[in-house]
Coordinates of C-alpha atoms in Angstrom, one line a residue:
Chain A
M1 CA 0.1 -0.2 0.0
L2 CA 2.6 2.5 1.0
D3 CA 4.4 3.2 -2.2
V4 CA 7.7 5.0 -1.7
N5 CA 8.1 6.3 -5.0
A6 CA 4.7 7.9 -5.0
I7 CA 5.5 9.2 -1.4
L8 CA 8.6 10.7 -2.8
Q9 CA 6.9 12.3 -5.7
Y10 CA 4.4 14.0 -3.5
T11 CA 7.0 15.0 -1.3
V12 CA 8.9 16.8 -4.2
Q13 CA 5.7 18.2 -5.4
G14 CA 4.8 19.5 -1.7
L15 CA 8.2 21.3 -1.3
A16 CA 7.8 22.7 -4.6
A17 CA 4.3 24.1 -3.9
G18 CA 5.9 25.0 -0.6
S19 CA 8.6 26.8 -2.0
F20 CA 6.0 29.2 -3.3
Y21 CA 4.6 29.9 0.2
A22 CA 7.8 29.9 2.0
L23 CA 9.4 32.6 -0.5
A24 CA 6.1 34.8 -0.5
A25 CA 5.8 34.3 3.4
L26 CA 9.4 35.2 3.8
G27 CA 8.5 38.7 2.2
L28 CA 5.2 38.9 4.3
A29 CA 7.4 38.4 7.6
V30 CA 10.2 40.9 6.4
I31 CA 7.7 43.5 5.6
F32 CA 5.7 42.8 8.8
G33 CA 9.1 42.9 10.9
V34 CA 10.2 46.3 9.6
L35 CA 7.0 48.1 8.9
G36 CA 4.5 46.4 11.1
V37 CA 2.2 46.0 8.1
V38 CA 0.6 42.6 7.1
N39 CA 0.3 43.2 3.3
F40 CA -3.0 41.8 2.0
A41 CA -1.8 42.3 -1.5
H42 CA 0.9 39.8 -1.1
G43 CA -1.4 37.3 -3.2
A44 CA -1.9 39.9 -5.7
F45 CA 2.0 40.6 -6.2
Y46 CA 2.6 37.1 -6.6
M47 CA -0.1 37.2 -9.4
L48 CA 1.8 40.0 -10.9
G49 CA 5.1 38.3 -11.0
A50 CA 3.5 35.5 -12.7
V51 CA 1.9 37.7 -15.2
A52 CA 4.8 39.5 -15.9
A53 CA 6.8 36.4 -16.7
A54 CA 4.1 35.4 -19.0
V55 CA 4.0 38.8 -20.5
L56 CA 7.9 39.0 -21.0
L57 CA 7.8 35.4 -22.5
D58 CA 5.2 36.5 -24.8
S59 CA 6.3 39.9 -26.1
L60 CA 10.0 39.8 -25.6
D61 CA 10.7 36.3 -25.7
L62 CA 12.3 36.3 -22.5
T63 CA 12.7 32.9 -21.0
L64 CA 12.3 31.9 -17.1
W65 CA 16.0 32.3 -16.7
W66 CA 15.7 36.0 -17.6
S67 CA 12.4 36.6 -15.8
L68 CA 13.7 35.0 -12.7
L69 CA 16.1 38.1 -12.8
V70 CA 14.0 40.9 -14.3
V71 CA 10.6 40.3 -12.6
P72 CA 11.9 40.8 -8.9
V73 CA 13.5 43.9 -10.3
L74 CA 10.5 45.2 -11.6
M75 CA 8.5 44.0 -8.6
F76 CA 11.2 45.7 -6.3
V77 CA 10.6 49.0 -8.1
F78 CA 6.6 48.5 -8.2
G79 CA 6.8 48.0 -4.3
V80 CA 9.0 51.0 -3.8
V81 CA 6.2 53.1 -5.8
V82 CA 3.3 51.4 -3.7
E83 CA 5.3 52.2 -0.3
R84 CA 6.2 55.8 -1.3
L85 CA 2.6 56.6 -2.9
L86 CA 0.2 54.8 -0.3
V87 CA 1.8 52.7 2.4
Q88 CA 3.8 55.4 4.4
W89 CA 1.1 57.6 5.2
L90 CA -0.5 54.8 7.4
L91 CA 2.7 53.7 9.3
R92 CA 2.0 55.6 12.4
L93 CA -1.5 54.3 12.6
D94 CA -3.0 51.2 13.7
P95 CA -1.8 48.4 11.5
L96 CA -5.3 47.6 10.4
Y97 CA -5.5 50.6 8.3
N98 CA -2.7 49.5 6.0
F99 CA -4.2 45.9 5.8
L100 CA -7.6 47.6 5.0
L101 CA -5.6 49.7 2.2
T102 CA -3.6 47.0 0.7
F103 CA -7.2 45.1 0.7
G104 CA -8.4 47.8 -1.4
L105 CA -5.2 48.0 -3.6
T106 CA -5.7 44.0 -4.0
L107 CA -9.0 44.6 -5.5
V108 CA -7.7 47.3 -8.1
L109 CA -4.8 45.4 -9.3
V110 CA -6.9 42.1 -9.7
E111 CA -9.3 44.0 -11.8
L112 CA -6.9 45.6 -13.9
V113 CA -5.3 42.5 -14.8
K114 CA -8.7 40.9 -15.2
Q115 CA -9.5 43.8 -17.9
R116 CA -6.2 43.6 -19.7
Y117 CA -5.4 40.0 -19.9
G118 CA -9.0 38.4 -19.3
V119 CA -10.3 35.5 -17.5
S120 CA -8.5 32.6 -19.1
G121 CA -5.1 31.6 -18.1
L122 CA -2.0 33.2 -20.1
P123 CA -0.1 30.3 -21.7
Y124 CA 3.5 29.7 -20.2
R125 CA 6.0 27.2 -21.3
L126 CA 9.3 26.2 -19.8
P127 CA 12.8 26.7 -21.4
G128 CA 14.2 23.1 -22.7
G129 CA 16.4 22.6 -20.0
L130 CA 14.0 22.3 -17.3
S131 CA 11.1 20.6 -18.8
G132 CA 10.9 16.6 -18.2
R133 CA 11.6 14.3 -15.6
V134 CA 14.8 13.0 -13.9
D135 CA 15.3 9.5 -12.8
L136 CA 17.1 9.5 -9.3
G137 CA 17.9 5.7 -9.0
G138 CA 14.5 4.2 -9.8
V139 CA 12.5 7.6 -8.4
V140 CA 11.2 9.6 -11.3
L141 CA 10.8 13.1 -10.2
P142 CA 9.8 16.1 -12.6
R143 CA 12.7 18.2 -13.3
Y144 CA 11.2 21.7 -12.9
Q145 CA 9.7 20.7 -9.3
L146 CA 13.2 19.8 -8.3
F147 CA 14.7 23.0 -9.8
V148 CA 12.1 25.0 -8.0
L149 CA 12.7 23.3 -4.7
L150 CA 16.6 23.8 -5.0
F151 CA 16.2 27.5 -6.3
S152 CA 13.7 28.8 -3.2
V153 CA 16.0 27.0 -0.8
A154 CA 19.0 28.6 -2.3
V155 CA 17.2 32.2 -2.0
C156 CA 16.1 31.5 1.6
G157 CA 19.6 30.4 2.2
L158 CA 20.9 33.8 0.5
V159 CA 18.5 35.8 2.6
W160 CA 19.5 34.1 5.8
L161 CA 23.1 34.8 4.9
V162 CA 22.1 38.7 4.5
M163 CA 20.2 38.4 7.7
T164 CA 22.9 37.1 10.0
R165 CA 26.2 37.8 8.4
T166 CA 25.8 41.5 7.1
R167 CA 25.1 45.0 8.5
V168 CA 21.9 45.3 6.5
G169 CA 20.7 42.1 8.0
L170 CA 21.8 43.2 11.5
I171 CA 19.7 46.3 11.1
V172 CA 16.6 44.8 9.8
R173 CA 16.8 42.3 12.5
A174 CA 17.4 45.1 15.2
A175 CA 14.5 47.1 13.5
S176 CA 11.9 44.3 13.5
E177 CA 12.5 43.1 17.1
K178 CA 13.4 45.9 19.0
P179 CA 12.4 49.4 16.8
E180 CA 12.6 51.7 19.8
L181 CA 16.0 50.3 21.0
A182 CA 17.4 50.5 17.5
R183 CA 16.2 53.9 17.2
A184 CA 17.5 54.9 20.5
L185 CA 21.1 53.4 19.4
G186 CA 21.1 55.7 16.2
I187 CA 20.1 53.6 13.5
N188 CA 17.9 55.2 11.1
V189 CA 15.3 52.6 10.7
S190 CA 12.9 54.7 8.7
R191 CA 15.6 54.6 6.1
W192 CA 15.2 50.9 5.4
V193 CA 11.5 51.0 5.5
T194 CA 10.9 51.5 1.7
P195 CA 13.7 49.0 0.4
V196 CA 12.5 46.3 2.8
F197 CA 9.0 46.6 1.5
G198 CA 10.3 46.5 -2.1
F199 CA 12.1 43.7 -1.1
G200 CA 9.3 42.0 0.3
V201 CA 7.3 42.6 -2.6
A202 CA 10.3 41.4 -4.9
L203 CA 9.9 38.1 -3.1
A204 CA 6.3 37.6 -3.8
G205 CA 6.9 38.5 -7.4
L206 CA 9.7 35.9 -7.5
A207 CA 7.4 33.1 -6.1
G208 CA 5.0 34.4 -8.7
V209 CA 7.5 33.8 -11.5
L210 CA 8.3 30.2 -10.1
A211 CA 4.8 29.3 -10.2
A212 CA 4.1 30.6 -13.7
P213 CA 4.8 27.1 -15.4
F214 CA 3.2 25.2 -12.8
R215 CA -0.1 26.8 -12.1
A216 CA -2.8 28.6 -14.3
I217 CA -1.8 32.2 -14.9
T218 CA -5.1 33.9 -13.9
A219 CA -6.0 37.2 -12.3
D220 CA -7.2 35.8 -9.3
M221 CA -4.4 33.0 -8.9
G222 CA -3.1 35.3 -5.9
D223 CA -6.7 35.3 -4.1
N224 CA -6.5 32.2 -2.4
F225 CA -2.6 32.0 -2.4
G226 CA -2.6 35.2 -0.4
I227 CA -5.2 33.8 2.2
I228 CA -3.1 30.5 2.6
L229 CA 0.1 32.9 3.1
F230 CA -1.8 34.1 6.3
A231 CA -2.1 31.0 7.4
V232 CA 1.3 30.1 7.0
V233 CA 2.5 33.2 8.8
V234 CA 0.1 32.4 11.5
I235 CA 1.3 28.8 11.8
G236 CA 4.8 29.8 11.6
G237 CA 4.6 32.8 14.0
L238 CA 4.1 36.1 12.6
G239 CA 7.3 38.1 12.8
S240 CA 9.4 35.1 12.6
I241 CA 11.7 35.0 9.4
V242 CA 12.4 31.1 9.9
G243 CA 8.9 30.1 11.1
A244 CA 7.3 31.7 7.7
V245 CA 9.8 29.8 5.7
V246 CA 9.4 26.2 7.4
A247 CA 5.6 26.9 7.9
G248 CA 5.5 27.7 4.2
F249 CA 7.2 24.3 3.2
V250 CA 4.8 22.1 5.9
V251 CA 1.7 23.7 4.5
G252 CA 3.1 22.7 0.8
L253 CA 3.6 19.4 2.1
V254 CA -0.1 19.2 3.7
E255 CA -1.6 20.4 0.4
A256 CA 0.2 17.9 -1.8
F257 CA -0.5 14.9 0.4
G258 CA -3.9 16.4 0.9
Q259 CA -4.7 16.5 -2.7
A260 CA -3.1 13.0 -3.4
Y261 CA -5.1 11.1 -0.6
A262 CA -8.1 13.3 0.5
P263 CA -8.5 15.5 -2.5
T264 CA -11.9 17.1 -1.3
F265 CA -10.2 18.1 2.2
A266 CA -6.8 19.2 0.6
Q267 CA -7.5 23.2 1.4
I268 CA -9.6 22.5 4.2
L269 CA -6.5 20.8 6.0
I270 CA -4.3 23.7 5.9
F271 CA -6.9 25.5 7.8
V272 CA -7.5 22.9 10.3
L273 CA -3.7 22.7 10.7
M274 CA -3.9 26.4 11.7
A275 CA -6.8 26.0 14.0
L276 CA -4.9 23.2 15.8
I277 CA -1.8 25.6 16.1
I278 CA -3.8 28.6 17.7
L279 CA -5.2 25.9 20.2
I280 CA -2.0 24.4 21.2
R281 CA 0.6 27.2 20.7
P282 CA -1.2 30.4 20.0
A283 CA 2.0 32.1 19.1
G284 CA 2.8 30.0 16.1
L285 CA 5.6 27.5 15.8
F286 CA 8.5 30.0 15.9
G287 CA 6.7 32.8 17.5
R288 CA 7.0 34.6 20.8
K289 CA 4.5 35.5 22.8
E290 CA 2.3 38.4 21.7
A291 CA 4.1 41.4 22.8
T292 CA 1.1 43.8 22.2
A293 CA -2.4 42.5 23.3
Chain B
V1 CA 3.6 49.3 25.0
S2 CA 0.8 51.9 23.9
Q3 CA -2.5 50.6 23.1
S4 CA -3.2 51.6 19.5
L5 CA -6.6 52.3 18.6
L6 CA -8.4 51.9 15.3
I7 CA -10.7 54.6 16.1
P8 CA -9.8 58.1 15.8
A9 CA -12.2 59.3 18.3
P10 CA -13.6 56.9 20.7
V11 CA -17.4 57.0 20.7
T12 CA -18.2 56.2 24.1
G13 CA -16.5 57.9 27.0
A14 CA -13.9 60.0 25.4
D15 CA -16.1 62.4 23.5
P16 CA -17.3 64.9 26.1
V17 CA -21.2 65.4 24.5
P18 CA -21.7 62.1 22.5
A19 CA -24.1 62.9 19.7
G20 CA -27.6 61.7 20.4
S21 CA -27.4 61.9 24.1
D22 CA -29.9 64.8 23.6
P23 CA -33.3 63.1 24.3
R24 CA -35.1 65.2 21.8
R25 CA -32.5 65.0 18.8
R26 CA -32.2 61.2 19.1
W27 CA -36.0 61.0 18.4
V28 CA -35.7 63.1 15.8
L29 CA -33.1 60.8 14.2
L30 CA -34.8 58.0 14.8
A31 CA -38.2 58.9 13.4
A32 CA -35.9 60.2 10.2
G33 CA -34.3 56.7 10.0
L34 CA -37.8 55.1 10.1
V35 CA -39.3 57.2 7.4
A36 CA -36.3 56.7 5.3
A37 CA -36.4 53.0 5.9
L38 CA -40.3 53.1 4.9
A39 CA -39.8 55.3 1.9
L40 CA -36.8 53.6 0.7
P41 CA -38.7 51.1 -2.1
W42 CA -40.7 54.1 -3.3
F43 CA -37.4 55.6 -4.8
V44 CA -35.0 52.6 -5.2
Y45 CA -35.9 49.7 -7.1
P46 CA -37.1 47.2 -4.4
P47 CA -35.0 44.6 -4.5
V48 CA -32.0 46.9 -4.3
A49 CA -33.8 48.7 -1.5
M50 CA -34.0 45.0 0.3
D51 CA -30.1 44.7 -0.5
V52 CA -29.6 48.2 1.1
A53 CA -31.3 47.1 4.2
A54 CA -29.9 43.6 4.6
M55 CA -26.4 45.0 3.9
A56 CA -26.9 47.8 6.6
L57 CA -27.6 45.3 9.2
F58 CA -24.4 43.4 8.2
A59 CA -22.4 46.5 8.2
I60 CA -23.9 47.3 12.0
A61 CA -23.3 43.9 12.9
L62 CA -19.5 44.2 11.9
D63 CA -19.3 47.5 13.7
L64 CA -20.7 46.0 16.9
L65 CA -17.2 44.1 16.5
L66 CA -15.0 46.5 15.0
G67 CA -16.3 49.9 16.6
Y68 CA -17.5 48.6 20.1
T69 CA -15.0 45.6 20.8
G70 CA -11.9 46.6 18.6
L71 CA -11.9 43.3 16.8
L72 CA -11.6 43.4 13.0
S73 CA -13.5 40.4 11.6
F74 CA -12.4 39.9 8.1
G75 CA -14.3 36.8 7.9
H76 CA -17.7 37.8 8.4
A77 CA -18.7 36.6 4.9
A78 CA -18.6 33.0 6.6
F79 CA -21.5 33.9 8.8
W80 CA -23.5 36.0 6.0
G81 CA -23.0 33.1 3.6
S82 CA -23.6 30.1 5.7
S83 CA -26.6 31.7 7.0
A84 CA -27.7 32.4 3.5
Y85 CA -27.3 29.0 2.4
V86 CA -29.1 27.6 5.7
T87 CA -31.8 29.9 5.2
G88 CA -32.3 28.8 1.6
L89 CA -32.2 25.1 2.5
I90 CA -34.6 25.5 5.3
A91 CA -37.0 27.5 3.0
T92 CA -36.5 24.9 0.2
H93 CA -37.0 21.9 2.0
Y94 CA -39.5 22.5 4.7
G95 CA -41.8 25.0 3.2
V96 CA -41.9 27.1 6.2
P97 CA -42.7 30.9 6.2
F98 CA -39.4 32.9 5.3
P99 CA -39.1 34.1 8.8
V100 CA -38.8 31.1 10.2
A101 CA -36.2 30.2 7.9
V102 CA -34.1 33.4 8.4
V103 CA -34.2 32.5 12.2
G104 CA -32.8 29.1 11.3
G105 CA -30.0 30.7 9.3
A106 CA -29.3 33.0 12.1
V107 CA -29.2 30.4 14.7
F108 CA -26.8 28.3 12.7
A109 CA -24.5 31.3 12.0
M110 CA -24.4 31.8 15.8
I111 CA -23.4 28.2 16.1
L112 CA -20.6 28.2 13.8
A113 CA -19.6 31.6 15.3
V114 CA -18.8 29.5 18.6
P115 CA -15.7 27.3 17.5
V116 CA -14.5 30.2 15.2
G117 CA -14.7 32.6 17.9
Y118 CA -13.1 30.2 20.2
L119 CA -10.2 30.2 18.2
S120 CA -10.0 33.7 16.7
V121 CA -10.4 35.6 20.1
R122 CA -6.9 33.9 21.4
R123 CA -5.4 36.4 19.1
S124 CA -6.1 40.2 18.7
G125 CA -5.2 43.3 16.5
I126 CA -4.0 42.1 13.4
Y127 CA -3.9 38.7 14.0
F128 CA -7.5 38.5 14.8
A129 CA -8.2 39.8 11.2
M130 CA -5.8 37.4 9.4
V131 CA -7.3 34.3 11.5
T132 CA -10.7 35.0 11.0
L133 CA -10.1 35.6 7.1
A134 CA -8.7 32.1 7.1
F135 CA -11.2 30.4 9.0
A136 CA -13.8 32.3 6.4
Q137 CA -11.7 30.8 3.6
M138 CA -12.2 27.5 5.2
V139 CA -16.0 27.7 5.2
Y140 CA -15.8 28.8 1.8
F141 CA -14.2 25.6 0.4
I142 CA -16.5 23.6 2.6
G143 CA -19.2 25.5 0.6
Y144 CA -17.4 24.8 -2.5
Q145 CA -16.9 21.2 -2.0
W146 CA -20.2 20.4 -0.7
S147 CA -21.7 20.7 -3.9
G148 CA -24.6 18.0 -3.2
L149 CA -25.9 20.3 -0.5
T150 CA -24.9 23.8 -1.7
G151 CA -24.9 23.3 -5.4
G152 CA -21.3 24.2 -5.5
E153 CA -20.4 26.9 -8.1
N154 CA -23.8 27.2 -9.5
G155 CA -25.1 28.2 -6.1
L156 CA -28.3 27.1 -4.7
Q157 CA -31.1 27.9 -6.9
G158 CA -34.8 28.4 -6.7
V159 CA -35.2 29.2 -3.0
P160 CA -38.7 29.8 -2.7
R161 CA -40.5 33.0 -0.9
R162 CA -43.2 31.7 1.6
F163 CA -45.1 33.9 3.8
F164 CA -48.5 32.5 5.0
G165 CA -50.1 32.2 1.4
I166 CA -50.1 36.1 1.1
E167 CA -49.4 36.1 -2.4
A168 CA -48.4 39.9 -2.8
V169 CA -45.8 39.3 -0.3
E170 CA -44.5 36.1 -2.2
T171 CA -44.4 37.5 -5.6
N172 CA -43.8 41.4 -5.4
S173 CA -40.7 42.3 -4.1
F174 CA -42.1 45.8 -2.9
Y175 CA -44.4 44.2 -0.4
F176 CA -41.7 41.6 0.0
Y177 CA -39.4 44.5 1.4
Y178 CA -42.4 45.5 4.0
A179 CA -42.5 41.9 5.2
A180 CA -39.0 41.5 5.7
L181 CA -38.1 45.0 7.1
P182 CA -38.9 44.0 10.8
I183 CA -36.3 41.5 10.9
I184 CA -33.9 44.2 9.8
L185 CA -35.3 46.7 12.3
F186 CA -35.5 44.1 15.1
G187 CA -31.7 43.5 14.2
L188 CA -30.9 47.2 14.2
W189 CA -32.9 47.7 17.5
A190 CA -30.9 44.4 18.9
A191 CA -27.5 46.0 17.9
W192 CA -28.3 49.3 19.7
R193 CA -29.6 47.7 22.8
I194 CA -26.4 45.5 23.0
V195 CA -24.0 48.8 22.6
H196 CA -26.2 50.8 25.2
S197 CA -26.4 48.0 27.9
P198 CA -23.9 47.3 30.6
F199 CA -22.2 44.6 28.5
G200 CA -21.7 47.2 25.7
R201 CA -19.8 49.2 28.3
V202 CA -17.7 46.4 29.0
L203 CA -17.0 45.9 25.3
V204 CA -16.1 49.3 25.0
S205 CA -13.4 49.1 28.1
I206 CA -12.2 45.9 26.3
R207 CA -11.7 48.0 23.3
D208 CA -9.8 50.9 24.8
N209 CA -7.7 48.7 27.1
A210 CA -8.1 45.1 27.5
Q211 CA -5.6 44.7 30.5
R212 CA -7.4 47.3 32.7
A213 CA -10.8 45.3 31.9
R214 CA -9.1 42.3 32.8
A215 CA -7.5 43.5 35.8
L216 CA -11.2 44.8 37.0
G217 CA -12.0 41.4 36.9
Y218 CA -13.8 41.0 33.4
E219 CA -12.9 37.9 31.6
V220 CA -12.1 39.6 28.6
D221 CA -12.0 36.6 26.2
R222 CA -15.6 35.5 27.1
Y223 CA -16.9 38.9 26.6
K224 CA -15.3 38.8 22.9
L225 CA -16.6 35.6 22.2
L226 CA -20.4 36.4 23.3
A227 CA -19.7 39.9 21.1
F228 CA -18.3 37.7 18.2
V229 CA -21.6 35.3 18.5
L230 CA -24.0 38.0 18.9
S231 CA -22.5 39.9 15.9
A232 CA -22.6 36.6 13.8
G233 CA -26.3 36.3 14.7
L234 CA -27.3 39.6 13.5
T235 CA -25.0 39.1 10.4
G236 CA -27.0 35.8 9.9
L237 CA -30.5 37.6 10.2
A238 CA -29.2 40.0 7.4
G239 CA -27.8 37.0 5.3
G240 CA -30.8 35.0 5.6
V241 CA -33.1 38.1 4.4
F242 CA -30.7 38.7 1.4
A243 CA -31.2 35.0 0.4
I244 CA -34.7 35.0 0.6
S245 CA -35.0 38.0 -1.5
H246 CA -32.8 37.1 -4.1
G247 CA -34.0 33.5 -4.2
F248 CA -30.5 32.5 -4.9
V249 CA -27.5 31.9 -2.9
A250 CA -24.2 32.3 -4.9
L251 CA -21.0 30.9 -3.7
T252 CA -19.6 34.6 -3.5
E253 CA -21.7 35.2 -0.4
L254 CA -19.0 33.1 1.2
Q255 CA -16.1 34.6 -0.3
W256 CA -13.3 37.0 1.2
S257 CA -14.6 39.6 -1.1
T258 CA -17.9 39.8 0.7
S259 CA -15.9 40.1 4.0
G260 CA -13.9 43.1 2.4
E261 CA -16.9 44.7 1.3
V262 CA -18.6 44.9 4.5
V263 CA -15.6 46.2 6.0
L264 CA -15.8 49.2 3.7
M265 CA -19.3 49.7 4.3
T266 CA -18.5 49.9 8.0
V267 CA -15.1 52.2 7.4
L268 CA -17.2 54.7 4.8
G269 CA -20.0 54.8 7.3
G270 CA -17.8 55.6 10.2
I271 CA -16.3 52.9 12.6
G272 CA -17.9 52.8 15.9
T273 CA -20.5 54.8 15.1
L274 CA -23.4 52.1 14.5
W275 CA -25.6 54.1 12.2
G276 CA -22.9 55.1 10.0
G277 CA -23.2 51.6 8.4
V278 CA -26.5 52.4 7.0
L279 CA -25.1 55.1 5.2
G280 CA -21.9 53.0 4.1
A281 CA -24.3 50.3 3.0
F282 CA -26.6 52.6 1.2
I283 CA -23.4 54.2 -0.7
V284 CA -21.8 51.0 -1.8
V285 CA -24.8 49.0 -2.7
M286 CA -26.4 52.0 -4.8
L287 CA -22.8 52.5 -6.5
A288 CA -22.6 48.9 -7.4
D289 CA -26.2 49.0 -8.7
Y290 CA -25.7 52.1 -10.8
L291 CA -22.1 50.8 -12.1
A292 CA -23.9 47.2 -13.1
S293 CA -26.9 49.0 -14.8
S294 CA -24.9 51.4 -16.7
G295 CA -23.0 48.2 -18.0
H296 CA -19.9 49.1 -16.5
Q297 CA -17.3 46.1 -16.4
G298 CA -14.7 46.7 -13.2
I299 CA -16.9 47.2 -10.2
D300 CA -14.2 45.8 -8.1
L301 CA -12.0 48.8 -9.5
V302 CA -14.1 51.6 -8.3
T303 CA -14.7 49.5 -4.9
G304 CA -11.1 49.2 -4.4
S305 CA -10.2 52.7 -5.3
V306 CA -12.9 54.0 -2.7
F307 CA -11.2 51.6 0.0
V308 CA -7.8 53.0 -0.7
L309 CA -9.2 56.7 -0.5
A310 CA -11.3 56.0 2.2
V311 CA -8.6 54.8 4.5
L312 CA -6.2 57.3 3.3
L313 CA -8.2 60.6 3.4
F314 CA -11.4 59.6 5.3
R315 CA -10.9 57.5 8.3
R316 CA -13.6 58.7 10.3
G317 CA -16.3 58.0 8.0
I318 CA -19.4 60.2 6.9
W319 CA -21.3 59.7 10.1
G320 CA -17.9 60.1 12.3
T321 CA -17.4 63.4 10.2
V322 CA -20.6 64.8 10.9
R323 CA -20.4 63.9 14.8
H324 CA -16.6 65.3 14.9
Q325 CA -17.9 68.8 13.2
W326 CA -20.9 68.7 15.7
L327 CA -18.9 68.3 18.7
V328 CA -16.3 70.8 17.7
R329 CA -19.0 73.4 17.2
Q330 CA -20.9 72.3 20.3
Q331 CA -17.5 73.1 22.3
R332 CA -16.9 76.2 20.4
R333 CA -20.1 77.3 21.5
A334 CA -19.4 76.2 25.3
A335 CA -16.3 78.3 24.9
S336 CA -17.8 81.3 23.8
R337 CA -20.7 81.3 26.1
R338 CA -18.2 81.2 29.0
S339 CA -15.9 83.7 27.9
P340 CA -18.2 86.9 28.4
A341 CA -19.2 85.6 31.7
D342 CA -15.3 85.6 32.5
A343 CA -15.0 88.7 31.2
D344 CA -17.9 90.2 33.2
P345 CA -16.4 90.8 36.6
A346 CA -13.8 93.2 34.6
R347 CA -16.3 95.1 33.0
R348 CA -18.4 95.7 36.5

């Protein structure tokens, strides 16, 4: 009954799907850490990343390799614009206001894409080197899923290195953990607010590019994705960067195994997991106790 | 750690002279509101008028949580939609008069709110919004998957409208409006009663400072849960009426965008103003109706932009702004009344 081959396949599939959650949740966590903003539009930014990849391929013939480079840069710029234009005005108020603002922004972005590109999915094809399957000692796995997994683990590792080994990372961690103290020590936290928002948006866009060959590219592809991201950060512990990544992969696995063995309940399982975490560990897997009531 | 407040000017307590505390003014406002509610279907296409009324109760039920308990539920579509489905199912399968079905739907929404609320009130602030949103998405998926019962993506079709065999009400939406209005008015009255009860005072104190309320011996989580369940019940009444009025329940009633739409109505009307929700609902429903009837495509484009602008520039909302201006004038008048008296002795 237990087929090792199948289980390995589901595992890789789940980790690949989890990569999208992990990357995007990482962006969400960094933004929340430094700005104190829960970005509702993260799912929409993920969708924009995928749409941008499809448009680049269609109009400029830029393959996935180029998109992986270009789209995050574009999304970074877009994020900076959004932060300067909208988000910054509400940073001093209750975080709920920016939550509502980015909700409104989501409606606008999704509708704009819907009007421009229609409701049917945009086509996407993989560059030759990434399609097909690889045979790893009897276990046959889709090559692209393995690539997604390795690539996102590499990106997460890179972010981890930046966070722990560089001065920028030190500042970002200080700003997210003890903002007042960081300010008191003479660190200009506000200077990092805009780039960090852009960076978080770029990560969501990157997740979108990776998902482009994997998912139907439609205007509403980010809707459910964004809500599951919230479940991911609640499970991982909002504000915890490690928690976001780990919970992202866990949720991907739950989704993949759910789809394999209980397809009706696959989506529901994620939220059941979230409910269990709230019941057992309200602060999330890696979260500390809620500082503000 | 400072307790950041969602409400720019707290309704109860902080304002020296809360609007409507003048009993005469209150009766005038109440009478005007009743006349407006009764006159609405004469000026607006009756089914749309029913939408306005149902959405108004929805927005006020949300404000009970957001404005008076300080909890932003971003998952109220779960209670609105599930009540709509249960109301529709009861009406379809049991042939009861529609108010009975609506009450059934509301009771179901309250039962659903117990586990959801129990888990959600363990987190507060922005976490509460995220958790309620996620649970509502779960309810959405259950509605989507359980298509044998809910009709899945096709929705629940052919919900009958029975009312003791009175044909005018059953077939004509103009008369139906007046048959269903008492349910909505009861909901509004209940919300008003809750807010002005000792229980409502405790809710406001929790909103303003949960730790202080806890120190005073109130079981904060239990109060929050009760407020959540009551809000879900009122939402359920509104959702049930909506379902009967349309004769159809769409899956979108359970969707996250419905949760967002009602938050927009509450913000537009004014958070923590209760009656502001009526204005917010009126504007949003009429705007959507106008856009739809003029063949406009992107309703979300307008709704989303209104949302962004309201949050950026108009956080007090309509009712909140009016009340704020009124209070400012009141204070200025009081100040000018005092100053001649102060100057008097010098003149003498």
